Amino acid sequence: MKAEAKALREPLPGGGEPGSTVRVEPLLGGSISGPSGFFESRGGRLATLRMLGLGTPRSRWWRVPVPAYLITHPTAGPMLVDTGFHASVAAKPAANLGRLVTRFGRPGIEPGRDIPAQLRERGIDAGGLRTVVLTHLHFDHASGIAEYPDATFVLSKAEWEAATSDPRPFLRGYRPAHYDYLFDYRTIDFDGPGIASYASFGRSFDLFGDGSVRLVYTPGHSAGHCSVVARLRDRDLVIAGDAIYTQAQLEGGNPPPRPLDMHRWRRSLRELQQFARTYPRAEIIPGHDPERWKTVAKGYE
Ligand SMILES: [Zn+2]
């Protein structure tokens, strides 16, 4: 690895008045297929085989969204949460994602609908974007990092260390080529100072120091997974990332078959569930739920 990360101990510059709110636009950054057992497991001896799709015809696999989120902050400007697939996935998926993922999941992007193109439609140049938060570094969230060379990338220290030190990153969902750049990576130590609780979340980091965008620590799916809480005018929006794949998981349904750490996954789930109970008007968006995605609004403010 040539990439290096620096610790982020203070909020990023550009924050606004306390009480600042943001606009959030969920963007479809591609899609990928998988057997339902890959996302929700009924358990039992056959769980691993079902996860790989054995016994399920491909016609009944799920086609799931690969989201990214554009957040517009009143003073810090536009930022992304996750990258979706790199634009090259539209024409040559194997070059960015590898042959195995391409053959298994048939990842794709609708022509002309890559994330940089969607930013351009909004007058934002991807090459000049200043801030990208990464919920984690799995391939479907980090695939497009190279498209934002000027950005400060913010993620948890635990995630960075896992993804850059794992001897077999591919087996854990990482493709180091996605993030092995001399970019400005900043990592948050959720065991360190400057970490506070927020609502039901035991550990959070206030990204701009004005309460508008918070990373909340939701590990378990991966070593250092974070969700993002954005403050809208009269409620919060939670970008859960892959802490929950589906709405059913938020509501107590079947867990994913093999999170990295099931104990931590359940603890993170409980924090999300408690948040949902306490704030029934909050919008909580799961990572890869095709039905829930259809109900997501174009923009929230
Ligand atoms: Zn994912």
PDB file of C-alpha atoms and ligand atoms in Angstrom:
ATOM      1  CA  MET A   1       0.000   0.000   0.000  1.00  0.00           C
ATOM      2  CA  LYS A   2       1.246   3.470  -0.847  1.00  0.00           C
ATOM      3  CA  ALA A   3      -1.829   5.238   0.557  1.00  0.00           C
ATOM      4  CA  GLU A   4      -1.545   6.772   3.989  1.00  0.00           C
ATOM      5  CA  ALA A   5      -4.097   8.283   6.319  1.00  0.00           C
ATOM      6  CA  LYS A   6      -3.893  11.056   8.878  1.00  0.00           C
ATOM      7  CA  ALA A   7      -5.915  11.277  12.061  1.00  0.00           C
ATOM      8  CA  LEU A   8      -8.917  13.597  12.059  1.00  0.00           C
ATOM      9  CA  ARG A   9      -9.263  15.021  15.546  1.00  0.00           C
ATOM     10  CA  GLU A  10     -11.028  18.311  14.849  1.00  0.00           C
ATOM     11  CA  PRO A  11     -14.095  19.007  12.737  1.00  0.00           C
ATOM     12  CA  LEU A  12     -13.435  19.811   9.077  1.00  0.00           C
ATOM     13  CA  PRO A  13     -13.341  23.523   8.215  1.00  0.00           C
ATOM     14  CA  GLY A  14     -16.354  25.189   6.665  1.00  0.00           C
ATOM     15  CA  GLY A  15     -18.945  24.431   9.327  1.00  0.00           C
ATOM     16  CA  GLY A  16     -21.812  26.835   9.881  1.00  0.00           C
ATOM     17  CA  GLU A  17     -23.864  28.130  12.773  1.00  0.00           C
ATOM     18  CA  PRO A  18     -24.928  25.623  15.419  1.00  0.00           C
ATOM     19  CA  GLY A  19     -28.236  24.250  14.197  1.00  0.00           C
ATOM     20  CA  SER A  20     -27.227  24.262  10.511  1.00  0.00           C
ATOM     21  CA  THR A  21     -29.199  21.854   8.387  1.00  0.00           C
ATOM     22  CA  VAL A  22     -28.388  20.132   5.109  1.00  0.00           C
ATOM     23  CA  ARG A  23     -30.055  18.879   1.964  1.00  0.00           C
ATOM     24  CA  VAL A  24     -29.632  15.160   1.116  1.00  0.00           C
ATOM     25  CA  GLU A  25     -30.116  13.642  -2.328  1.00  0.00           C
ATOM     26  CA  PRO A  26     -29.932   9.843  -2.574  1.00  0.00           C
ATOM     27  CA  LEU A  27     -28.258   8.952  -5.885  1.00  0.00           C
ATOM     28  CA  LEU A  28     -28.286   5.560  -7.575  1.00  0.00           C
ATOM     29  CA  GLY A  29     -24.630   4.714  -8.193  1.00  0.00           C
ATOM     30  CA  GLY A  30     -25.280   1.410  -9.972  1.00  0.00           C
ATOM     31  CA  SER A  31     -26.802  -1.944  -9.187  1.00  0.00           C
ATOM     32  CA  ILE A  32     -25.690  -5.517  -8.589  1.00  0.00           C
ATOM     33  CA  SER A  33     -27.360  -8.906  -8.264  1.00  0.00           C
ATOM     34  CA  GLY A  34     -27.233 -11.425  -5.479  1.00  0.00           C
ATOM     35  CA  PRO A  35     -29.289 -14.302  -4.104  1.00  0.00           C
ATOM     36  CA  SER A  36     -31.664 -13.178  -1.354  1.00  0.00           C
ATOM     37  CA  GLY A  37     -29.676 -15.363   1.042  1.00  0.00           C
ATOM     38  CA  PHE A  38     -26.731 -13.055   0.532  1.00  0.00           C
ATOM     39  CA  PHE A  39     -28.655 -10.219   2.215  1.00  0.00           C
ATOM     40  CA  GLU A  40     -31.052 -11.961   4.580  1.00  0.00           C
ATOM     41  CA  SER A  41     -30.315 -15.359   6.058  1.00  0.00           C
ATOM     42  CA  ARG A  42     -32.867 -17.818   7.372  1.00  0.00           C
ATOM     43  CA  GLY A  43     -29.979 -19.524   9.170  1.00  0.00           C
ATOM     44  CA  GLY A  44     -29.496 -23.265   9.334  1.00  0.00           C
ATOM     45  CA  ARG A  45     -26.971 -25.553   7.748  1.00  0.00           C
ATOM     46  CA  LEU A  46     -27.611 -24.369   4.221  1.00  0.00           C
ATOM     47  CA  ALA A  47     -27.140 -20.663   4.948  1.00  0.00           C
ATOM     48  CA  THR A  48     -23.729 -20.490   3.303  1.00  0.00           C
ATOM     49  CA  LEU A  49     -24.887 -22.308   0.185  1.00  0.00           C
ATOM     50  CA  ARG A  50     -27.949 -20.074  -0.042  1.00  0.00           C
ATOM     51  CA  MET A  51     -25.708 -17.045   0.323  1.00  0.00           C
ATOM     52  CA  LEU A  52     -23.891 -18.212  -2.803  1.00  0.00           C
ATOM     53  CA  GLY A  53     -27.158 -18.761  -4.611  1.00  0.00           C
ATOM     54  CA  LEU A  54     -27.223 -22.539  -4.674  1.00  0.00           C
ATOM     55  CA  GLY A  55     -30.815 -23.690  -4.943  1.00  0.00           C
ATOM     56  CA  THR A  56     -32.074 -20.316  -6.153  1.00  0.00           C
ATOM     57  CA  PRO A  57     -32.425 -19.716  -9.885  1.00  0.00           C
ATOM     58  CA  ARG A  58     -30.759 -16.530 -11.020  1.00  0.00           C
ATOM     59  CA  SER A  59     -34.131 -15.223 -12.176  1.00  0.00           C
ATOM     60  CA  ARG A  60     -35.091 -14.939  -8.503  1.00  0.00           C
ATOM     61  CA  TRP A  61     -31.937 -13.182  -7.335  1.00  0.00           C
ATOM     62  CA  TRP A  62     -32.335  -9.649  -6.100  1.00  0.00           C
ATOM     63  CA  ARG A  63     -31.129  -6.715  -8.138  1.00  0.00           C
ATOM     64  CA  VAL A  64     -30.046  -4.271  -5.442  1.00  0.00           C
ATOM     65  CA  PRO A  65     -29.234  -0.565  -5.571  1.00  0.00           C
ATOM     66  CA  VAL A  66     -25.673   0.642  -4.962  1.00  0.00           C
ATOM     67  CA  PRO A  67     -26.326   4.081  -3.498  1.00  0.00           C
ATOM     68  CA  ALA A  68     -24.327   7.215  -2.932  1.00  0.00           C
ATOM     69  CA  TYR A  69     -25.638  10.371  -1.258  1.00  0.00           C
ATOM     70  CA  LEU A  70     -25.074  13.984  -2.156  1.00  0.00           C
ATOM     71  CA  ILE A  71     -25.260  16.226   0.890  1.00  0.00           C
ATOM     72  CA  THR A  72     -25.327  19.973   0.381  1.00  0.00           C
ATOM     73  CA  HIS A  73     -24.106  21.918   3.386  1.00  0.00           C
ATOM     74  CA  PRO A  74     -24.932  25.653   3.566  1.00  0.00           C
ATOM     75  CA  THR A  75     -21.319  26.739   4.114  1.00  0.00           C
ATOM     76  CA  ALA A  76     -19.107  23.687   3.494  1.00  0.00           C
ATOM     77  CA  GLY A  77     -20.749  23.045   0.118  1.00  0.00           C
ATOM     78  CA  PRO A  78     -21.447  19.710  -1.540  1.00  0.00           C
ATOM     79  CA  MET A  79     -20.121  16.394  -0.262  1.00  0.00           C
ATOM     80  CA  LEU A  80     -20.710  12.724  -0.940  1.00  0.00           C
ATOM     81  CA  VAL A  81     -21.366   9.759   1.287  1.00  0.00           C
ATOM     82  CA  ASP A  82     -19.911   6.718  -0.501  1.00  0.00           C
ATOM     83  CA  THR A  83     -19.052   6.725  -4.188  1.00  0.00           C
ATOM     84  CA  GLY A  84     -21.258   4.149  -5.907  1.00  0.00           C
ATOM     85  CA  PHE A  85     -19.583   2.358  -8.786  1.00  0.00           C
ATOM     86  CA  HIS A  86     -16.825   4.032 -10.789  1.00  0.00           C
ATOM     87  CA  ALA A  87     -18.088   5.352 -14.130  1.00  0.00           C
ATOM     88  CA  SER A  88     -16.005   2.727 -15.984  1.00  0.00           C
ATOM     89  CA  VAL A  89     -18.271  -0.004 -14.572  1.00  0.00           C
ATOM     90  CA  ALA A  90     -20.874   0.994 -17.170  1.00  0.00           C
ATOM     91  CA  ALA A  91     -18.694  -0.287 -20.024  1.00  0.00           C
ATOM     92  CA  LYS A  92     -15.987  -2.451 -18.451  1.00  0.00           C
ATOM     93  CA  PRO A  93     -17.031  -3.670 -15.003  1.00  0.00           C
ATOM     94  CA  ALA A  94     -14.263  -6.249 -14.629  1.00  0.00           C
ATOM     95  CA  ALA A  95     -11.530  -3.617 -14.947  1.00  0.00           C
ATOM     96  CA  ASN A  96     -12.665  -1.901 -11.758  1.00  0.00           C
ATOM     97  CA  LEU A  97     -14.412  -4.695  -9.867  1.00  0.00           C
ATOM     98  CA  GLY A  98     -12.584  -7.824 -10.987  1.00  0.00           C
ATOM     99  CA  ARG A  99     -13.792 -10.853 -12.869  1.00  0.00           C
ATOM    100  CA  LEU A 100     -15.250 -12.747  -9.921  1.00  0.00           C
ATOM    101  CA  VAL A 101     -17.573  -9.970  -8.748  1.00  0.00           C
ATOM    102  CA  THR A 102     -18.491  -9.205 -12.354  1.00  0.00           C
ATOM    103  CA  ARG A 103     -19.426 -12.799 -13.126  1.00  0.00           C
ATOM    104  CA  PHE A 104     -21.274 -13.351  -9.835  1.00  0.00           C
ATOM    105  CA  GLY A 105     -23.155 -10.086  -9.454  1.00  0.00           C
ATOM    106  CA  ARG A 106     -23.231  -8.600 -12.978  1.00  0.00           C
ATOM    107  CA  PRO A 107     -22.704  -5.077 -11.661  1.00  0.00           C
ATOM    108  CA  GLY A 108     -23.866  -2.253 -13.862  1.00  0.00           C
ATOM    109  CA  ILE A 109     -24.680   1.417 -14.242  1.00  0.00           C
ATOM    110  CA  GLU A 110     -27.381   2.789 -16.485  1.00  0.00           C
ATOM    111  CA  PRO A 111     -25.723   4.560 -19.428  1.00  0.00           C
ATOM    112  CA  GLY A 112     -24.860   8.136 -18.525  1.00  0.00           C
ATOM    113  CA  ARG A 113     -26.037   7.699 -14.934  1.00  0.00           C
ATOM    114  CA  ASP A 114     -22.708   7.342 -13.163  1.00  0.00           C
ATOM    115  CA  ILE A 115     -22.280   9.519 -10.077  1.00  0.00           C
ATOM    116  CA  PRO A 116     -19.908  12.104 -11.667  1.00  0.00           C
ATOM    117  CA  ALA A 117     -22.506  12.573 -14.440  1.00  0.00           C
ATOM    118  CA  GLN A 118     -25.262  13.063 -11.866  1.00  0.00           C
ATOM    119  CA  LEU A 119     -23.083  15.606 -10.066  1.00  0.00           C
ATOM    120  CA  ARG A 120     -22.397  17.414 -13.357  1.00  0.00           C
ATOM    121  CA  GLU A 121     -26.154  17.753 -13.938  1.00  0.00           C
ATOM    122  CA  ARG A 122     -26.224  19.650 -10.649  1.00  0.00           C
ATOM    123  CA  GLY A 123     -23.333  21.896 -11.623  1.00  0.00           C
ATOM    124  CA  ILE A 124     -20.794  20.049  -9.469  1.00  0.00           C
ATOM    125  CA  ASP A 125     -17.437  18.972 -10.869  1.00  0.00           C
ATOM    126  CA  ALA A 126     -16.463  15.588  -9.368  1.00  0.00           C
ATOM    127  CA  GLY A 127     -12.776  16.418  -9.782  1.00  0.00           C
ATOM    128  CA  GLY A 128     -13.180  19.438  -7.513  1.00  0.00           C
ATOM    129  CA  LEU A 129     -15.418  17.901  -4.848  1.00  0.00           C
ATOM    130  CA  ARG A 130     -13.972  18.652  -1.414  1.00  0.00           C
ATOM    131  CA  THR A 131     -15.403  16.038   0.939  1.00  0.00           C
ATOM    132  CA  VAL A 132     -16.318  12.352   0.697  1.00  0.00           C
ATOM    133  CA  VAL A 133     -17.400  10.305   3.713  1.00  0.00           C
ATOM    134  CA  LEU A 134     -17.017   6.548   3.372  1.00  0.00           C
ATOM    135  CA  THR A 135     -19.289   4.325   5.443  1.00  0.00           C
ATOM    136  CA  HIS A 136     -16.754   1.566   4.802  1.00  0.00           C
ATOM    137  CA  LEU A 137     -14.346   0.438   2.091  1.00  0.00           C
ATOM    138  CA  HIS A 138     -16.168  -2.532   0.552  1.00  0.00           C
ATOM    139  CA  PHE A 139     -15.982  -2.538  -3.235  1.00  0.00           C
ATOM    140  CA  ASP A 140     -19.520  -1.297  -3.842  1.00  0.00           C
ATOM    141  CA  HIS A 141     -18.921   1.798  -1.705  1.00  0.00           C
ATOM    142  CA  ALA A 142     -15.295   2.618  -2.597  1.00  0.00           C
ATOM    143  CA  SER A 143     -15.264   1.732  -6.312  1.00  0.00           C
ATOM    144  CA  GLY A 144     -15.331   5.387  -7.436  1.00  0.00           C
ATOM    145  CA  ILE A 145     -12.769   6.935  -5.059  1.00  0.00           C
ATOM    146  CA  ALA A 146     -10.396   7.727  -7.959  1.00  0.00           C
ATOM    147  CA  GLU A 147     -12.972  10.145  -9.373  1.00  0.00           C
ATOM    148  CA  TYR A 148     -12.449  12.599  -6.497  1.00  0.00           C
ATOM    149  CA  PRO A 149      -8.717  13.383  -6.437  1.00  0.00           C
ATOM    150  CA  ASP A 150      -9.172  16.707  -4.609  1.00  0.00           C
ATOM    151  CA  ALA A 151     -11.397  15.371  -1.869  1.00  0.00           C
ATOM    152  CA  THR A 152     -10.720  14.784   1.783  1.00  0.00           C
ATOM    153  CA  PHE A 153     -11.957  11.257   2.455  1.00  0.00           C
ATOM    154  CA  VAL A 154     -13.269  10.658   5.962  1.00  0.00           C
ATOM    155  CA  LEU A 155     -13.741   7.212   7.474  1.00  0.00           C
ATOM    156  CA  SER A 156     -13.095   5.349  10.694  1.00  0.00           C
ATOM    157  CA  LYS A 157      -9.595   4.406  11.751  1.00  0.00           C
ATOM    158  CA  ALA A 158     -10.692   0.807  12.368  1.00  0.00           C
ATOM    159  CA  GLU A 159     -12.003   0.514   8.808  1.00  0.00           C
ATOM    160  CA  TRP A 160      -8.864   1.999   7.295  1.00  0.00           C
ATOM    161  CA  GLU A 161      -6.613  -0.303   9.292  1.00  0.00           C
ATOM    162  CA  ALA A 162      -8.628  -3.404   8.440  1.00  0.00           C
ATOM    163  CA  ALA A 163      -8.760  -2.605   4.732  1.00  0.00           C
ATOM    164  CA  THR A 164      -5.082  -1.709   4.428  1.00  0.00           C
ATOM    165  CA  SER A 165      -3.662  -4.555   6.506  1.00  0.00           C
ATOM    166  CA  ASP A 166      -5.825  -7.569   5.681  1.00  0.00           C
ATOM    167  CA  PRO A 167      -3.646 -10.217   4.027  1.00  0.00           C
ATOM    168  CA  ARG A 168      -6.636 -11.414   1.994  1.00  0.00           C
ATOM    169  CA  PRO A 169      -8.625  -8.239   1.341  1.00  0.00           C
ATOM    170  CA  PHE A 170     -10.666  -9.724  -1.519  1.00  0.00           C
ATOM    171  CA  LEU A 171     -12.243 -12.295   0.797  1.00  0.00           C
ATOM    172  CA  ARG A 172     -13.394  -9.466   3.041  1.00  0.00           C
ATOM    173  CA  GLY A 173     -15.024  -7.404   0.302  1.00  0.00           C
ATOM    174  CA  TYR A 174     -12.102  -5.011  -0.250  1.00  0.00           C
ATOM    175  CA  ARG A 175     -10.287  -4.142  -3.470  1.00  0.00           C
ATOM    176  CA  PRO A 176      -7.175  -2.164  -2.462  1.00  0.00           C
ATOM    177  CA  ALA A 177      -6.883  -0.739  -5.993  1.00  0.00           C
ATOM    178  CA  HIS A 178      -9.998   1.288  -5.175  1.00  0.00           C
ATOM    179  CA  TYR A 179      -8.309   3.221  -2.385  1.00  0.00           C
ATOM    180  CA  ASP A 180      -4.549   2.809  -2.816  1.00  0.00           C
ATOM    181  CA  TYR A 181      -4.018   6.410  -3.915  1.00  0.00           C
ATOM    182  CA  LEU A 182      -1.997   9.260  -2.455  1.00  0.00           C
ATOM    183  CA  PHE A 183      -5.220  10.997  -1.557  1.00  0.00           C
ATOM    184  CA  ASP A 184      -6.126  12.910   1.575  1.00  0.00           C
ATOM    185  CA  TYR A 185      -7.524  10.221   3.858  1.00  0.00           C
ATOM    186  CA  ARG A 186      -8.575  11.263   7.367  1.00  0.00           C
ATOM    187  CA  THR A 187      -9.480   8.678   9.932  1.00  0.00           C
ATOM    188  CA  ILE A 188     -11.610   9.019  13.052  1.00  0.00           C
ATOM    189  CA  ASP A 189     -10.571   7.067  16.120  1.00  0.00           C
ATOM    190  CA  PHE A 190     -13.888   6.195  17.728  1.00  0.00           C
ATOM    191  CA  ASP A 191     -12.005   5.060  20.829  1.00  0.00           C
ATOM    192  CA  GLY A 192     -10.233   8.406  21.104  1.00  0.00           C
ATOM    193  CA  PRO A 193     -10.999  11.933  22.324  1.00  0.00           C
ATOM    194  CA  GLY A 194     -13.556  14.096  20.572  1.00  0.00           C
ATOM    195  CA  ILE A 195     -16.055  11.235  20.386  1.00  0.00           C
ATOM    196  CA  ALA A 196     -19.454  11.791  21.978  1.00  0.00           C
ATOM    197  CA  SER A 197     -22.754   9.976  22.083  1.00  0.00           C
ATOM    198  CA  TYR A 198     -25.603  11.219  19.926  1.00  0.00           C
ATOM    199  CA  ALA A 199     -29.167  10.125  20.679  1.00  0.00           C
ATOM    200  CA  SER A 200     -29.072   6.307  20.708  1.00  0.00           C
ATOM    201  CA  PHE A 201     -25.598   6.125  19.176  1.00  0.00           C
ATOM    202  CA  GLY A 202     -22.844   5.530  21.690  1.00  0.00           C
ATOM    203  CA  ARG A 203     -20.089   6.991  19.533  1.00  0.00           C
ATOM    204  CA  SER A 204     -20.359   9.856  17.066  1.00  0.00           C
ATOM    205  CA  PHE A 205     -18.173  12.469  15.416  1.00  0.00           C
ATOM    206  CA  ASP A 206     -19.540  15.870  14.438  1.00  0.00           C
ATOM    207  CA  LEU A 207     -18.032  16.337  10.957  1.00  0.00           C
ATOM    208  CA  PHE A 208     -18.259  20.131  10.686  1.00  0.00           C
ATOM    209  CA  GLY A 209     -18.710  20.934  14.369  1.00  0.00           C
ATOM    210  CA  ASP A 210     -22.173  22.376  13.788  1.00  0.00           C
ATOM    211  CA  GLY A 211     -24.233  19.218  14.250  1.00  0.00           C
ATOM    212  CA  SER A 212     -25.332  19.099  10.622  1.00  0.00           C
ATOM    213  CA  VAL A 213     -23.530  15.888   9.619  1.00  0.00           C
ATOM    214  CA  ARG A 214     -22.431  13.227  12.080  1.00  0.00           C
ATOM    215  CA  LEU A 215     -20.613   9.972  11.569  1.00  0.00           C
ATOM    216  CA  VAL A 216     -21.985   7.417  14.009  1.00  0.00           C
ATOM    217  CA  TYR A 217     -20.054   4.259  14.680  1.00  0.00           C
ATOM    218  CA  THR A 218     -21.935   1.123  13.577  1.00  0.00           C
ATOM    219  CA  PRO A 219     -19.292  -1.635  13.230  1.00  0.00           C
ATOM    220  CA  GLY A 220     -20.005  -5.306  12.671  1.00  0.00           C
ATOM    221  CA  HIS A 221     -20.816  -5.475   8.965  1.00  0.00           C
ATOM    222  CA  SER A 222     -17.170  -4.525   8.527  1.00  0.00           C
ATOM    223  CA  ALA A 223     -14.425  -3.717  11.019  1.00  0.00           C
ATOM    224  CA  GLY A 224     -15.113   0.010  11.256  1.00  0.00           C
ATOM    225  CA  HIS A 225     -18.426   0.674   9.547  1.00  0.00           C
ATOM    226  CA  CYS A 226     -20.028   4.090  10.101  1.00  0.00           C
ATOM    227  CA  SER A 227     -23.492   5.370   9.397  1.00  0.00           C
ATOM    228  CA  VAL A 228     -24.158   9.055   8.753  1.00  0.00           C
ATOM    229  CA  VAL A 229     -26.799  11.199  10.442  1.00  0.00           C
ATOM    230  CA  ALA A 230     -27.757  14.332   8.520  1.00  0.00           C
ATOM    231  CA  ARG A 231     -29.851  17.014  10.194  1.00  0.00           C
ATOM    232  CA  LEU A 232     -32.796  18.157   8.108  1.00  0.00           C
ATOM    233  CA  ARG A 233     -35.003  21.112   8.987  1.00  0.00           C
ATOM    234  CA  ASP A 234     -37.243  19.263  11.425  1.00  0.00           C
ATOM    235  CA  ARG A 235     -35.897  15.723  11.670  1.00  0.00           C
ATOM    236  CA  ASP A 236     -32.835  13.577  11.035  1.00  0.00           C
ATOM    237  CA  LEU A 237     -31.994  11.393   8.056  1.00  0.00           C
ATOM    238  CA  VAL A 238     -29.835   8.356   8.757  1.00  0.00           C
ATOM    239  CA  ILE A 239     -27.749   6.906   5.964  1.00  0.00           C
ATOM    240  CA  ALA A 240     -27.427   3.509   7.597  1.00  0.00           C
ATOM    241  CA  GLY A 241     -25.047   2.131   4.978  1.00  0.00           C
ATOM    242  CA  ASP A 242     -24.612  -1.624   5.267  1.00  0.00           C
ATOM    243  CA  ALA A 243     -25.206  -1.667   9.032  1.00  0.00           C
ATOM    244  CA  ILE A 244     -28.575  -2.851   7.719  1.00  0.00           C
ATOM    245  CA  TYR A 245     -28.991  -4.173   4.187  1.00  0.00           C
ATOM    246  CA  THR A 246     -32.770  -4.056   4.292  1.00  0.00           C
ATOM    247  CA  GLN A 247     -35.733  -2.369   5.939  1.00  0.00           C
ATOM    248  CA  ALA A 248     -36.749  -5.785   7.297  1.00  0.00           C
ATOM    249  CA  GLN A 249     -33.501  -5.953   9.258  1.00  0.00           C
ATOM    250  CA  LEU A 250     -34.273  -2.610  10.884  1.00  0.00           C
ATOM    251  CA  GLU A 251     -37.628  -4.078  11.863  1.00  0.00           C
ATOM    252  CA  GLY A 252     -36.135  -7.207  13.402  1.00  0.00           C
ATOM    253  CA  GLY A 253     -36.096  -9.509  10.354  1.00  0.00           C
ATOM    254  CA  ASN A 254     -33.454 -12.012   9.342  1.00  0.00           C
ATOM    255  CA  PRO A 255     -29.852 -10.870   9.759  1.00  0.00           C
ATOM    256  CA  PRO A 256     -27.274 -10.979   6.981  1.00  0.00           C
ATOM    257  CA  PRO A 257     -25.590 -14.390   6.735  1.00  0.00           C
ATOM    258  CA  ARG A 258     -22.055 -13.493   7.614  1.00  0.00           C
ATOM    259  CA  PRO A 259     -21.233 -10.049   8.957  1.00  0.00           C
ATOM    260  CA  LEU A 260     -17.614  -9.706  10.011  1.00  0.00           C
ATOM    261  CA  ASP A 261     -18.625  -9.617  13.679  1.00  0.00           C
ATOM    262  CA  MET A 262     -22.186 -10.708  14.531  1.00  0.00           C
ATOM    263  CA  HIS A 263     -21.999  -9.448  18.116  1.00  0.00           C
ATOM    264  CA  ARG A 264     -21.065  -5.937  17.015  1.00  0.00           C
ATOM    265  CA  TRP A 265     -23.505  -6.096  14.127  1.00  0.00           C
ATOM    266  CA  ARG A 266     -26.332  -6.724  16.602  1.00  0.00           C
ATOM    267  CA  ARG A 267     -25.201  -3.933  18.896  1.00  0.00           C
ATOM    268  CA  SER A 268     -25.127  -1.482  15.971  1.00  0.00           C
ATOM    269  CA  LEU A 269     -28.546  -2.722  14.882  1.00  0.00           C
ATOM    270  CA  ARG A 270     -29.943  -2.068  18.353  1.00  0.00           C
ATOM    271  CA  GLU A 271     -28.661   1.507  18.232  1.00  0.00           C
ATOM    272  CA  LEU A 272     -30.404   2.054  14.890  1.00  0.00           C
ATOM    273  CA  GLN A 273     -33.602   0.425  16.142  1.00  0.00           C
ATOM    274  CA  GLN A 274     -33.600   2.543  19.287  1.00  0.00           C
ATOM    275  CA  PHE A 275     -33.133   5.649  17.134  1.00  0.00           C
ATOM    276  CA  ALA A 276     -36.101   4.631  14.969  1.00  0.00           C
ATOM    277  CA  ARG A 277     -38.287   4.087  18.051  1.00  0.00           C
ATOM    278  CA  THR A 278     -37.297   7.376  19.668  1.00  0.00           C
ATOM    279  CA  TYR A 279     -37.651   9.414  16.470  1.00  0.00           C
ATOM    280  CA  PRO A 280     -40.439   7.824  14.428  1.00  0.00           C
ATOM    281  CA  ARG A 281     -40.299  10.667  11.891  1.00  0.00           C
ATOM    282  CA  ALA A 282     -36.608  10.132  11.176  1.00  0.00           C
ATOM    283  CA  GLU A 283     -35.783   8.754   7.734  1.00  0.00           C
ATOM    284  CA  ILE A 284     -33.496   5.713   7.947  1.00  0.00           C
ATOM    285  CA  ILE A 285     -32.224   4.367   4.633  1.00  0.00           C
ATOM    286  CA  PRO A 286     -30.766   0.827   4.527  1.00  0.00           C
ATOM    287  CA  GLY A 287     -27.824  -0.116   2.322  1.00  0.00           C
ATOM    288  CA  HIS A 288     -29.208  -2.396  -0.391  1.00  0.00           C
ATOM    289  CA  ASP A 289     -32.966  -2.807  -0.227  1.00  0.00           C
ATOM    290  CA  PRO A 290     -34.529  -2.781  -3.720  1.00  0.00           C
ATOM    291  CA  GLU A 291     -38.103  -2.243  -2.462  1.00  0.00           C
ATOM    292  CA  ARG A 292     -37.217   0.429   0.080  1.00  0.00           C
ATOM    293  CA  TRP A 293     -35.136   2.235  -2.539  1.00  0.00           C
ATOM    294  CA  LYS A 294     -38.286   2.795  -4.622  1.00  0.00           C
ATOM    295  CA  THR A 295     -39.790   4.777  -1.742  1.00  0.00           C
ATOM    296  CA  VAL A 296     -36.769   7.021  -1.218  1.00  0.00           C
ATOM    297  CA  ALA A 297     -37.405  10.643  -2.154  1.00  0.00           C
ATOM    298  CA  LYS A 298     -35.319  12.565  -4.714  1.00  0.00           C
ATOM    299  CA  GLY A 299     -34.256  14.993  -2.047  1.00  0.00           C
ATOM    300  CA  TYR A 300     -34.686  15.690   1.649  1.00  0.00           C
ATOM    301  CA  GLU A 301     -34.292  18.982   3.438  1.00  0.00           C
TER     302      GLU A 301
HETATM  303 ZN    ZN B   1     -22.621  -2.529   0.304  1.00  0.00          ZN
END
